[in-house]
Amino acid sequence: MPAGRPGGSSRRRGPDVRVAIRVRPGASRTAVGGTHADRLVVAVSARAVDGAATQAALEALAKALGVRPRQVRLVSGATSRDKLVEVDADEAEVAGRLEELRTT
């Protein structure tokens, strides 16, 4: 899928890298890895109530990418399992780590 589409891989746009994720709330443990429909899977133990799963997913993604939580922000999909997030970090570093996470 070409870069620039929400379902595609990460892309650089201004100072941010965009990443399409699929959140799996209510998991037995928090984990980041694998893909679902070309989106990075983020499993979180938090339930999908009052944004708890979204917040937990953003924090888990930040930890997995080795960036601060404030460097990861939601762009779209607040009430959906499919979300688009921006990561304020070096594109090359993030792209390399994302590739590792997608294959785990």
GROMACS .gro file of C-alpha atoms in nm:
model
  104
    1MET     CA    1   0.000   0.000   0.000
    2PRO     CA    2   0.148   0.341  -0.083
    3ALA     CA    3   0.277   0.565   0.190
    4GLY     CA    4   0.040   0.846   0.272
    5ARG     CA    5  -0.266   0.629   0.325
    6PRO     CA    6  -0.382   0.567   0.681
    7GLY     CA    7  -0.363   0.189   0.637
    8GLY     CA    8  -0.011   0.205   0.492
    9SER     CA    9   0.322   0.198   0.665
   10SER     CA   10   0.472   0.488   0.855
   11ARG     CA   11   0.541   0.808   0.667
   12ARG     CA   12   0.717   1.135   0.731
   13ARG     CA   13   0.508   1.450   0.727
   14GLY     CA   14   0.663   1.760   0.874
   15PRO     CA   15   0.816   1.678   1.211
   16ASP     CA   16   0.605   1.366   1.270
   17VAL     CA   17   0.591   1.004   1.158
   18ARG     CA   18   0.238   0.869   1.115
   19VAL     CA   19   0.163   0.513   1.221
   20ALA     CA   20  -0.159   0.319   1.164
   21ILE     CA   21  -0.239   0.093   1.461
   22ARG     CA   22  -0.505  -0.161   1.558
   23VAL     CA   23  -0.589  -0.159   1.930
   24ARG     CA   24  -0.697  -0.481   2.102
   25PRO     CA   25  -0.845  -0.380   2.438
   26GLY     CA   26  -0.901  -0.627   2.722
   27ALA     CA   27  -0.592  -0.836   2.646
   28SER     CA   28  -0.439  -1.045   2.924
   29ARG     CA   29  -0.120  -0.839   2.894
   30THR     CA   30   0.004  -0.534   2.710
   31ALA     CA   31   0.204  -0.612   2.396
   32VAL     CA   32   0.301  -0.438   2.073
   33GLY     CA   33   0.368  -0.647   1.765
   34GLY     CA   34   0.227  -0.817   1.460
   35THR     CA   35  -0.014  -0.677   1.206
   36HIS     CA   36  -0.384  -0.672   1.132
   37ALA     CA   37  -0.487  -0.542   0.788
   38ASP     CA   38  -0.144  -0.374   0.750
   39ARG     CA   39  -0.174  -0.195   1.087
   40LEU     CA   40   0.056  -0.247   1.384
   41VAL     CA   41  -0.127  -0.435   1.660
   42VAL     CA   42  -0.122  -0.286   2.011
   43ALA     CA   43  -0.283  -0.514   2.271
   44VAL     CA   44  -0.367  -0.352   2.605
   45SER     CA   45  -0.523  -0.484   2.922
   46ALA     CA   46  -0.733  -0.169   2.965
   47ARG     CA   47  -1.097  -0.188   2.861
   48ALA     CA   48  -1.243   0.034   2.590
   49VAL     CA   49  -1.418   0.263   2.839
   50ASP     CA   50  -1.375   0.642   2.858
   51GLY     CA   51  -1.062   0.636   2.641
   52ALA     CA   52  -0.866   0.411   2.878
   53ALA     CA   53  -0.767   0.166   2.603
   54THR     CA   54  -0.661   0.448   2.371
   55GLN     CA   55  -0.443   0.607   2.638
   56ALA     CA   56  -0.289   0.271   2.728
   57ALA     CA   57  -0.221   0.201   2.358
   58LEU     CA   58  -0.043   0.534   2.311
   59GLU     CA   59   0.171   0.469   2.618
   60ALA     CA   60   0.252   0.112   2.507
   61LEU     CA   61   0.346   0.231   2.159
   62ALA     CA   62   0.573   0.501   2.302
   63LYS     CA   63   0.749   0.245   2.520
   64ALA     CA   64   0.787   0.000   2.230
   65LEU     CA   65   0.935   0.272   2.008
   66GLY     CA   66   1.164   0.402   2.281
   67VAL     CA   67   1.018   0.753   2.287
   68ARG     CA   68   0.850   0.960   2.555
   69PRO     CA   69   0.472   0.927   2.584
   70ARG     CA   70   0.429   1.296   2.502
   71GLN     CA   71   0.594   1.227   2.162
   72VAL     CA   72   0.302   1.003   2.060
   73ARG     CA   73  -0.038   1.159   1.992
   74LEU     CA   74  -0.367   1.048   1.845
   75VAL     CA   75  -0.460   1.190   1.503
   76SER     CA   76  -0.781   0.999   1.438
   77GLY     CA   77  -0.985   0.705   1.561
   78ALA     CA   78  -1.062   0.803   1.920
   79THR     CA   79  -1.360   0.567   1.937
   80SER     CA   80  -1.237   0.307   1.688
   81ARG     CA   81  -0.999   0.013   1.723
   82ASP     CA   82  -0.822   0.141   1.411
   83LYS     CA   83  -0.627   0.454   1.493
   84LEU     CA   84  -0.378   0.686   1.330
   85VAL     CA   85  -0.109   0.827   1.556
   86GLU     CA   86   0.181   1.067   1.508
   87VAL     CA   87   0.522   1.007   1.659
   88ASP     CA   88   0.753   1.305   1.699
   89ALA     CA   89   1.085   1.126   1.643
   90ASP     CA   90   1.354   1.051   1.386
   91GLU     CA   91   1.189   0.881   1.088
   92ALA     CA   92   1.472   0.633   1.026
   93GLU     CA   93   1.480   0.514   1.387
   94VAL     CA   94   1.102   0.481   1.408
   95ALA     CA   95   1.078   0.303   1.071
   96GLY     CA   96   1.340   0.048   1.175
   97ARG     CA   97   1.172  -0.023   1.508
   98LEU     CA   98   0.827  -0.046   1.344
   99GLU     CA   99   0.956  -0.307   1.101
  100GLU     CA  100   1.088  -0.513   1.393
  101LEU     CA  101   0.755  -0.485   1.577
  102ARG     CA  102   0.551  -0.583   1.272
  103THR     CA  103   0.739  -0.911   1.240
  104THR     CA  104   0.708  -1.016   1.605
   0.00000   0.00000   0.00000
